[in-house]
PDB file of C-alpha atoms in Angstrom:
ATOM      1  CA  UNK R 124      41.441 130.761  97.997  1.00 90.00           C
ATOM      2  CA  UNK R 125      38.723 129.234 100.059  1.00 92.00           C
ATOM      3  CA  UNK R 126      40.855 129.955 103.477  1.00 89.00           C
ATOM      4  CA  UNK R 127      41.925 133.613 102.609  1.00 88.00           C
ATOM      5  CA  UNK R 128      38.065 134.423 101.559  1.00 90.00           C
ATOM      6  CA  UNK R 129      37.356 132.628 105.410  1.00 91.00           C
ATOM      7  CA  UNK R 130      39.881 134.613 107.189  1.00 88.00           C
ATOM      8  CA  UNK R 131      38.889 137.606 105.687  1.00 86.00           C
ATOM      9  CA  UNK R 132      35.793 137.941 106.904  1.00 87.00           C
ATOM     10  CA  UNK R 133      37.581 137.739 110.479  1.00 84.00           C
ATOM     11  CA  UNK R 134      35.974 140.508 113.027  1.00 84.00           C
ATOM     12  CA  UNK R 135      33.310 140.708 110.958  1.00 85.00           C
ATOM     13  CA  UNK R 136      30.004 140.191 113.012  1.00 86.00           C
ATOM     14  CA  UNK R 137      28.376 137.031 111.446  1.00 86.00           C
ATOM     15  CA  UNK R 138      25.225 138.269 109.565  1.00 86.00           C
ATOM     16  CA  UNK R 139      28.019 140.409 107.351  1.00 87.00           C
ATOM     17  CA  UNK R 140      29.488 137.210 106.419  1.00 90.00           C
ATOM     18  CA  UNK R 141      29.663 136.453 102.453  1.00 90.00           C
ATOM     19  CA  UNK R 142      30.920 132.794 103.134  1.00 91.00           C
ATOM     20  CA  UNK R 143      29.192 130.188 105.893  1.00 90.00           C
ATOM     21  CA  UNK R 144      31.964 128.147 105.448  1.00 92.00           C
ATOM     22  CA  UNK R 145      34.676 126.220 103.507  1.00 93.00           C
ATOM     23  CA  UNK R 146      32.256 124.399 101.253  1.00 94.00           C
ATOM     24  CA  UNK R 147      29.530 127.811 100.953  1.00 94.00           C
ATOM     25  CA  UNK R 148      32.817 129.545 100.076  1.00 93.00           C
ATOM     26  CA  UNK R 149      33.921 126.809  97.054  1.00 94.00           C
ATOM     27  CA  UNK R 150      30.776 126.843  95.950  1.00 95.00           C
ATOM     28  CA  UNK R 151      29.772 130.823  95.969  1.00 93.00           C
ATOM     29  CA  UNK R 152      33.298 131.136  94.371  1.00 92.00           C
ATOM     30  CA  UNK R 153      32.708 128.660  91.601  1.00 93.00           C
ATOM     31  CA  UNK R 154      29.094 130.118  90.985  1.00 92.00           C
ATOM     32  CA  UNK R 155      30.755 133.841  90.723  1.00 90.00           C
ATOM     33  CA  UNK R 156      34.357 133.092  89.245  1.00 89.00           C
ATOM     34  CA  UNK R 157      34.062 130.171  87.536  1.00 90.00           C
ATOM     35  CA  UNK R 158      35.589 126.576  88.411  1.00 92.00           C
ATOM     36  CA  UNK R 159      39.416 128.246  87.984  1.00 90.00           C
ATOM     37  CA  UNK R 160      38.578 131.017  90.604  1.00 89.00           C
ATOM     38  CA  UNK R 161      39.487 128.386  92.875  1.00 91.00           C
ATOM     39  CA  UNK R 162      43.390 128.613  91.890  1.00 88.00           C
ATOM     40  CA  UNK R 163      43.587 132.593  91.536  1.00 86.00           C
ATOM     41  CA  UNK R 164      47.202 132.695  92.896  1.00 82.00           C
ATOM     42  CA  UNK R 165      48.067 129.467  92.125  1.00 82.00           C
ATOM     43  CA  UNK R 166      50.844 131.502  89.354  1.00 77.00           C
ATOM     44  CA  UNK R 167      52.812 133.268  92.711  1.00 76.00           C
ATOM     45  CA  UNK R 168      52.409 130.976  94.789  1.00 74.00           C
ATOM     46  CA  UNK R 169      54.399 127.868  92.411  1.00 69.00           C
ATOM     47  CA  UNK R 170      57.046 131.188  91.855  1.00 64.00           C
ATOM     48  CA  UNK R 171      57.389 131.643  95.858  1.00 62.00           C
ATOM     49  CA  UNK R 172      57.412 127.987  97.224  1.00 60.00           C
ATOM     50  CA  UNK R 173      59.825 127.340  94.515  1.00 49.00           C
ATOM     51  CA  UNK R 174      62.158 130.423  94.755  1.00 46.00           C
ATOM     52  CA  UNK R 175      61.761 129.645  98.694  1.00 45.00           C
ATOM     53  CA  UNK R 176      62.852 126.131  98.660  1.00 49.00           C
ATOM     54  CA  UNK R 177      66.686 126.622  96.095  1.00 37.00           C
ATOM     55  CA  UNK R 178      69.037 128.067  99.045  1.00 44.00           C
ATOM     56  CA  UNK R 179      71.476 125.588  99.749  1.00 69.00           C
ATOM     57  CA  UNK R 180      73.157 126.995 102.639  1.00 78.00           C
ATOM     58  CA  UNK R 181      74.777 123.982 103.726  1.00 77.00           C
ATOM     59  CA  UNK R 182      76.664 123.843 100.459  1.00 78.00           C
ATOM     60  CA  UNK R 183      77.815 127.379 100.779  1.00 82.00           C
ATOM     61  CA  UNK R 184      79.069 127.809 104.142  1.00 84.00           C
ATOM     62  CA  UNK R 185      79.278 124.030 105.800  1.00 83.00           C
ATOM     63  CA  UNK R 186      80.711 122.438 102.278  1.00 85.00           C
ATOM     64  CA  UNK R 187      78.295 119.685 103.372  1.00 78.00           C
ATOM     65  CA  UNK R 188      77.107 117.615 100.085  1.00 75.00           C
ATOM     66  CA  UNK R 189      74.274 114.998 100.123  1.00 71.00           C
ATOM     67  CA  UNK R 190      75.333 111.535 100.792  1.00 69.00           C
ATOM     68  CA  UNK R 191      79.383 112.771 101.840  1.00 75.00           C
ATOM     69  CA  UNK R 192      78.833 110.957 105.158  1.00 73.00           C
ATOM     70  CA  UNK R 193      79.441 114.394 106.946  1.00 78.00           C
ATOM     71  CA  UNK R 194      76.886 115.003 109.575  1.00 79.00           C
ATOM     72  CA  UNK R 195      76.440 118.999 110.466  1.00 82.00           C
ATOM     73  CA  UNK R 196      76.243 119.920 114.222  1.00 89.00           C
ATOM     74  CA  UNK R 197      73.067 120.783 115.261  1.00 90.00           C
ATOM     75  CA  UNK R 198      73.850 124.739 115.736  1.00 93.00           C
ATOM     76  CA  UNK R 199      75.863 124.799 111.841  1.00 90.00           C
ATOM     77  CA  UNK R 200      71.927 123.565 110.630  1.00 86.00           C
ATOM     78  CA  UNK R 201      70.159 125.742 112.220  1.00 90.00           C
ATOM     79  CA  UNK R 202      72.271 127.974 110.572  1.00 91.00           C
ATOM     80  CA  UNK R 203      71.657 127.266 107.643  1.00 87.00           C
ATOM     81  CA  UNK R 204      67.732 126.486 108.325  1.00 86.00           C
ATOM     82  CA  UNK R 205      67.382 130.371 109.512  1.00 90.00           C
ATOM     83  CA  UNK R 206      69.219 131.461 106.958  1.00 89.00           C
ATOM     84  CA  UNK R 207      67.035 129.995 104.180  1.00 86.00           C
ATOM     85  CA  UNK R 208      63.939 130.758 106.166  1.00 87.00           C
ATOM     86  CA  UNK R 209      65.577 134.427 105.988  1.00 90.00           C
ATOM     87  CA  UNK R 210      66.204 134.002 102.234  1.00 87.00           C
ATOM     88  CA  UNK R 211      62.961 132.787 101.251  1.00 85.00           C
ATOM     89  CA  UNK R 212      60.817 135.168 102.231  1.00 88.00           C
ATOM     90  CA  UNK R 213      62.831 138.306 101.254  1.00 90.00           C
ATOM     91  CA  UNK R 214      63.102 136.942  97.706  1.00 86.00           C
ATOM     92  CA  UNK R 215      59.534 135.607  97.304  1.00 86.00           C
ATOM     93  CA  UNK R 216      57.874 138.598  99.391  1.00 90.00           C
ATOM     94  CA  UNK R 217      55.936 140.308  96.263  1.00 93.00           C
ATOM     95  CA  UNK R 218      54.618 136.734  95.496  1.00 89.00           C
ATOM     96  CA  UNK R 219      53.293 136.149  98.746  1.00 89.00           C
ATOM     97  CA  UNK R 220      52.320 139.611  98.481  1.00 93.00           C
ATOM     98  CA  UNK R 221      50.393 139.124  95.189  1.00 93.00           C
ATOM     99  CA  UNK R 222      48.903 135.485  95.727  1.00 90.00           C
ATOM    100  CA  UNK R 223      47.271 137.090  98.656  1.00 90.00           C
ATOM    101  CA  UNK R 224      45.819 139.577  97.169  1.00 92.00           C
ATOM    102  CA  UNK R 225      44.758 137.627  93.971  1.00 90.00           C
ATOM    103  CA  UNK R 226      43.088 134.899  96.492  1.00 88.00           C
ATOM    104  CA  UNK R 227      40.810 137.578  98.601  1.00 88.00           C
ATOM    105  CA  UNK R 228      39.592 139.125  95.912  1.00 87.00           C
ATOM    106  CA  UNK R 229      36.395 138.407  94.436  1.00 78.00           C
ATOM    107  CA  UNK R 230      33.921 139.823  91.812  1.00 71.00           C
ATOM    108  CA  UNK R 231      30.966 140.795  93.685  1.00 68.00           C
ATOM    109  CA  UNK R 232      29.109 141.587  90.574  1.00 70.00           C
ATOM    110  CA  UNK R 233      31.823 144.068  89.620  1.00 77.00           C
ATOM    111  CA  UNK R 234      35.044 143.469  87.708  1.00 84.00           C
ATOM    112  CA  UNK R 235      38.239 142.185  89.839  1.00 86.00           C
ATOM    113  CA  UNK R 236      40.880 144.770  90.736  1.00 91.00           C
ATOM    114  CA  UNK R 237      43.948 142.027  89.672  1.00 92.00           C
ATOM    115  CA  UNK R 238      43.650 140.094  86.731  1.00 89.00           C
ATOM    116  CA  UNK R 239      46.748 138.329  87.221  1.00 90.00           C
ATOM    117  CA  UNK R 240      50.189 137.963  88.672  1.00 91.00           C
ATOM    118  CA  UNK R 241      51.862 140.461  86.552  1.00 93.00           C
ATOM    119  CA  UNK R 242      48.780 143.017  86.800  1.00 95.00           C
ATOM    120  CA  UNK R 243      48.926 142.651  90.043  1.00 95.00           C
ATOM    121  CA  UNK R 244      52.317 143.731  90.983  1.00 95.00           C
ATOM    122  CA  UNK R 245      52.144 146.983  88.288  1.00 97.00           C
ATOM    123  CA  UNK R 246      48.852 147.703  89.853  1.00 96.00           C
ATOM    124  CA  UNK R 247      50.499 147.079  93.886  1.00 97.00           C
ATOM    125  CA  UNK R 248      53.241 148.971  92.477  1.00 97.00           C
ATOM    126  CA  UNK R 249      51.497 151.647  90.649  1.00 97.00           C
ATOM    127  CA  UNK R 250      48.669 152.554  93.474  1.00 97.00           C
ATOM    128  CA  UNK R 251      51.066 151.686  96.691  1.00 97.00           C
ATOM    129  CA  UNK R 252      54.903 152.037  95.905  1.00 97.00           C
ATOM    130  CA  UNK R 253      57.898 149.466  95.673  1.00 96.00           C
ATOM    131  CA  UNK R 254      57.722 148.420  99.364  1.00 96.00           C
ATOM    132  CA  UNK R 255      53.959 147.505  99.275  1.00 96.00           C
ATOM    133  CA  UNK R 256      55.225 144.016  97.507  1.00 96.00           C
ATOM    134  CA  UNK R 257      56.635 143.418 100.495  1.00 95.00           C
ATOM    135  CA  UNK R 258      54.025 144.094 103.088  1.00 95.00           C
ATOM    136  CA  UNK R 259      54.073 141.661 105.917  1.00 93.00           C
ATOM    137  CA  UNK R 260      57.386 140.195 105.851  1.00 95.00           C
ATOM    138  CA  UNK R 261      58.498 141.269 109.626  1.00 95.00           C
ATOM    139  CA  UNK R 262      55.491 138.541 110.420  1.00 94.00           C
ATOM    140  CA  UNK R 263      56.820 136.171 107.855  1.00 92.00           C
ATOM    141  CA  UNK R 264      60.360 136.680 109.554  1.00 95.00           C
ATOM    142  CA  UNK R 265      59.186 135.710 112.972  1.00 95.00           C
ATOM    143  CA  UNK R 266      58.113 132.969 111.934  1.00 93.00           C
ATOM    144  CA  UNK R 267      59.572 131.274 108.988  1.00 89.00           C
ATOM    145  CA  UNK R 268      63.457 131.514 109.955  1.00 91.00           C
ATOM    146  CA  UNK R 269      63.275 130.222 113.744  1.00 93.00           C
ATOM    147  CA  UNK R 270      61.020 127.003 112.062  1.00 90.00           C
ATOM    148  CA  UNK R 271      62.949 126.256 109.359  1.00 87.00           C
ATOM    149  CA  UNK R 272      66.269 126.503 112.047  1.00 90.00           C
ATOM    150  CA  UNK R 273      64.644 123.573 113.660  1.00 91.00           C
ATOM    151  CA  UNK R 274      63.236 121.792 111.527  1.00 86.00           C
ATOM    152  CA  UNK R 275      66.911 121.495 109.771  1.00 84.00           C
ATOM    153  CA  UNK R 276      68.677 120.807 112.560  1.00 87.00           C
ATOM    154  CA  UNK R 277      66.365 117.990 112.932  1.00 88.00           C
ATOM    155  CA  UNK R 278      65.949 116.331 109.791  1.00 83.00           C
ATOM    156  CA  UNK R 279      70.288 116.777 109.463  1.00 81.00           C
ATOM    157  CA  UNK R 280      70.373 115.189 112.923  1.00 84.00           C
ATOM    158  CA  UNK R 281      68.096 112.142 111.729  1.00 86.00           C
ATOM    159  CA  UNK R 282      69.446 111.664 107.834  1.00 79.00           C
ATOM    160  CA  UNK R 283      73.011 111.746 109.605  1.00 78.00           C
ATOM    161  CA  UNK R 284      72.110 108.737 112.607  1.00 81.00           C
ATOM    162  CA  UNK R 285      70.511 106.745 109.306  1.00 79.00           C
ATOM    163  CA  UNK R 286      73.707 107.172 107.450  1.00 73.00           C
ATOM    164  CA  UNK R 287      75.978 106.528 110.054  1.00 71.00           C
ATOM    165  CA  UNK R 288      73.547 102.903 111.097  1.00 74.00           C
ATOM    166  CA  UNK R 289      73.682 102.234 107.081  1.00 69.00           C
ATOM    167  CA  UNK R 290      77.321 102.820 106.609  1.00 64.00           C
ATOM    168  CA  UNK R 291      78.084 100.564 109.652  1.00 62.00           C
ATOM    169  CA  UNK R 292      76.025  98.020 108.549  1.00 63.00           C
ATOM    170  CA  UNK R 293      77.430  98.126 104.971  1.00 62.00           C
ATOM    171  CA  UNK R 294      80.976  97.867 106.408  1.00 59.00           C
ATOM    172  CA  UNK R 295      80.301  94.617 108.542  1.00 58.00           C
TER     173      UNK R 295
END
């Protein structure tokens, strides 16, 4: 909450700005909000970190399983890595969508727009249409996918030198 509040202030000439910094911001937040506005959009954020991290791609299309001794070549996971990062955020775009927007808001003396995750998506839905949950995901595309391509191909390349060291060791 404290970083979105930051960044939103962003071309904002300084005198304008509500928060000073991160600690200003915890604290203003905690004196307007309360101690739990710290975690507004803590609900759609645990929904879209955890609907982003179940595909399994190289189940699906390598028929690799963990600990079958199969190491992937370093194109097949990247593969699968920019597939998942493809996956993710297309399926968890309205919860990115709505932890945003339930992190930069704030009360200002008035009553808050969202009150939570499920008000928030009638209301997004309601006052902006069906595609509004999904605003910003040609950003999130750019850079998720290519990321998660490497980073896969990576770890795969790393867990599959220790298991081939381990499994030679084992057999001598």
């Amino acid at each position: 909450v404290v970083k979105i509040r930051l960044q939103q202030q962003k071309g904002l000439s300084p005198e304008l700005f509500k928060y000073k910094g991160p600690i200003h911001s915890a604290r203003t937040i905690i004196h307007e909000e309360g101690i739990f506005g710290l975690w507004a959009g803590a609900a759609p954020t645990v929904m879209r970190n955890g609907t982003n991290q179940a595909a399994m791609f190289d189940v699906i299309l390598w028929k690799k399983h963990e600990g079958d001794q199969k190491v992937l070549q370093p194109w097949q996971s990247m593969i699968s890595g920019f597939l998942a990062g493809t996956a993710g955020p297309v399926c968890t775009g309205p919860f990115d969508v709505v932890k945003t927007r339930l992190m930069a808001q704030s009360r200002d003396g008035g009553e808050l727009k969202y009150k939570g995750m499920i008000h928030a998506i009638q209301t997004i839905y309601a006052e902006e249409g069906l595609q509004a949950l999904w605003k910003g995901l040609v950003p999130r595309l750019m850079r998720i996918p290519p990321g998660q391509a490497i980073m896969w191909a990576v770890a795969d390349q790393i867990i599959g030198l220790y298991e081939r060291r381990y499994i030679c060791s084992a057999a001598l």
